[in-house]
CSV table of C-alpha atoms in Angstrom, one decimal:
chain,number,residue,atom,x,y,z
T,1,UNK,CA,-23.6,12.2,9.1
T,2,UNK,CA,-26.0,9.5,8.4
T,3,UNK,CA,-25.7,6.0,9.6
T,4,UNK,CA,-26.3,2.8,7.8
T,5,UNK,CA,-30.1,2.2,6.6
T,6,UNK,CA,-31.2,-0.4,8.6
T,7,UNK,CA,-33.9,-2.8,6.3
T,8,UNK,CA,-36.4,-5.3,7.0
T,9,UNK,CA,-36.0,-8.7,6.0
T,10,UNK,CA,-38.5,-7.9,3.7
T,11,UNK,CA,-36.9,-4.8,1.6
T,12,UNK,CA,-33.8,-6.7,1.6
T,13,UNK,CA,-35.3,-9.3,-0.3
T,14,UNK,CA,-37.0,-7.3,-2.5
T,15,UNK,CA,-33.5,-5.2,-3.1
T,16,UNK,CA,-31.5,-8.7,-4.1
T,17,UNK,CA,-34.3,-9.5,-6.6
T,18,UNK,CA,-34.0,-5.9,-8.5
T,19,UNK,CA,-29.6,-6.3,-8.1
T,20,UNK,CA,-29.8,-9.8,-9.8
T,21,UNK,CA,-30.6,-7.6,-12.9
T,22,UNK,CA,-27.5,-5.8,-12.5
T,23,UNK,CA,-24.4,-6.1,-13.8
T,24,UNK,CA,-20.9,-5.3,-11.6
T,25,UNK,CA,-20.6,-1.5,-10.9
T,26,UNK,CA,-17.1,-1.7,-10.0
T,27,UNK,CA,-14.8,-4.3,-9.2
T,28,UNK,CA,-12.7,-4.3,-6.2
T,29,UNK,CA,-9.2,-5.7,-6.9
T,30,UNK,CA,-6.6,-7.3,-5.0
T,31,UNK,CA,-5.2,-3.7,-2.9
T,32,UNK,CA,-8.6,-3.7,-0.9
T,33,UNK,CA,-10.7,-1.2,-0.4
T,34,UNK,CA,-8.5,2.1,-0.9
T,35,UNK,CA,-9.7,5.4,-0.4
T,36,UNK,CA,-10.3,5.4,-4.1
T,37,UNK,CA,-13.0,2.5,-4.5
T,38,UNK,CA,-14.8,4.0,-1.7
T,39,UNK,CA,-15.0,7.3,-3.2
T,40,UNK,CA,-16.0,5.6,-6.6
T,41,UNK,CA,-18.6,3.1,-4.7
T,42,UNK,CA,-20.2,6.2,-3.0
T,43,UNK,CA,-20.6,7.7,-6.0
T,44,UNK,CA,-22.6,4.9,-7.9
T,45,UNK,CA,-24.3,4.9,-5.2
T,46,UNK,CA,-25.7,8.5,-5.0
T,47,UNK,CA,-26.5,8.3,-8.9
T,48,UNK,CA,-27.8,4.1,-8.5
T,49,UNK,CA,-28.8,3.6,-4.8
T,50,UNK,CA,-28.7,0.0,-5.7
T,51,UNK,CA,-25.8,-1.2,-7.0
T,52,UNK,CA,-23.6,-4.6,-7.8
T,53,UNK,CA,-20.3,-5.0,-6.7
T,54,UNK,CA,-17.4,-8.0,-7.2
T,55,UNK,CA,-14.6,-8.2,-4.1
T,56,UNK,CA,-11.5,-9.7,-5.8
T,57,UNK,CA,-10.1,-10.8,-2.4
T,58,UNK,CA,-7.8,-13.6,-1.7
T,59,UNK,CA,-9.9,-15.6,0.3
T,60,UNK,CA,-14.0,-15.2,2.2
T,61,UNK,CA,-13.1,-14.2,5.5
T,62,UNK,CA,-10.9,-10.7,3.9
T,63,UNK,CA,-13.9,-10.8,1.3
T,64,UNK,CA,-16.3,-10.3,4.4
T,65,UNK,CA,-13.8,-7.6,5.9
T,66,UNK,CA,-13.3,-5.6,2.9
T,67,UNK,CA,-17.1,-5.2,2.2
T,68,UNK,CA,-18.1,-4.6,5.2
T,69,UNK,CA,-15.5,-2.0,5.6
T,70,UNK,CA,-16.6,-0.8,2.3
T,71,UNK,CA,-20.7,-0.7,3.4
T,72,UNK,CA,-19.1,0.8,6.8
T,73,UNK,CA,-17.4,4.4,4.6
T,74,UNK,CA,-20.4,4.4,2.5
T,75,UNK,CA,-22.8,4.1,4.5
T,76,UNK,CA,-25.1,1.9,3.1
T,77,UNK,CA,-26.6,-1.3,3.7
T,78,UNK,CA,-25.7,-4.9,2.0
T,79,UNK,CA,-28.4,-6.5,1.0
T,80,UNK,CA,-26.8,-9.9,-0.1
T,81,UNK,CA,-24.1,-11.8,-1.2
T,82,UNK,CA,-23.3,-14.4,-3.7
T,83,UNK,CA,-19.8,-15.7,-4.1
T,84,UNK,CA,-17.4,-12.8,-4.6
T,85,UNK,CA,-20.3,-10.9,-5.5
T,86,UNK,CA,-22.8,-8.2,-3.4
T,87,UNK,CA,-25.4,-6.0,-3.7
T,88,UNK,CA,-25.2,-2.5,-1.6
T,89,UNK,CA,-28.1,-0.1,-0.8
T,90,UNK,CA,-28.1,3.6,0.2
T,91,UNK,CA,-30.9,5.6,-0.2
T,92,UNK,CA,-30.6,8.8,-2.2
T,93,UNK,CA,-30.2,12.0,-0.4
T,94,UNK,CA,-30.8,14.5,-2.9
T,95,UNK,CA,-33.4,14.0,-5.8
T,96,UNK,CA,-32.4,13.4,-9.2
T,97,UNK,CA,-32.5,15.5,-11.4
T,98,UNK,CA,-35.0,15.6,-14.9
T,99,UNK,CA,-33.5,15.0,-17.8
């Protein structure tokens, strides 16, 4: 099993500027991050690699729990945060498909 990619300063900054175009992929509600979220976040993340996700928690410091617990399962890297908002990256293991 693969760890968490670990990114430059540089490539993280360069990942928040492509997620500001994004819109939520999910949103994490108020039970956390159950096993379901992380399957569904792992997912986007093998079709996406980048993607956007808003942490409904109850206040920052389970906010900052849950996603890194969430980044943790995944295993992918948060490049930033805004509010109840973050970015995650996890580079794509298999190649995509043409369409």
């Amino acid at each position: 099993m693969t760890n968490q990619p670990d990114l430059t300063p540089s490539e993280r900054k360069k990942l928040r500027g492509r997620a500001m175009r994004l819109k939520p992929a999910l949103i994490v509600g108020k039970a956390g991050p159950t096993p379901t979220v992380i399957e569904a976040v792992s997912f986007a993340l093998q079709r996406d690699e980048l993607i956007k996700i808003r942490i409904e928690a109850p206040d920052r410091t389970d906010r900052e729990r849950w996603l890194e617990e969430i980044a943790t399962a995944c295993r992918a890297a948060v490049c930033g945060t805004v509010g109840h908002t973050a970015s995650l990256f996890r580079p794509r293991t298999d190649p995509v498909p043409a369409s």
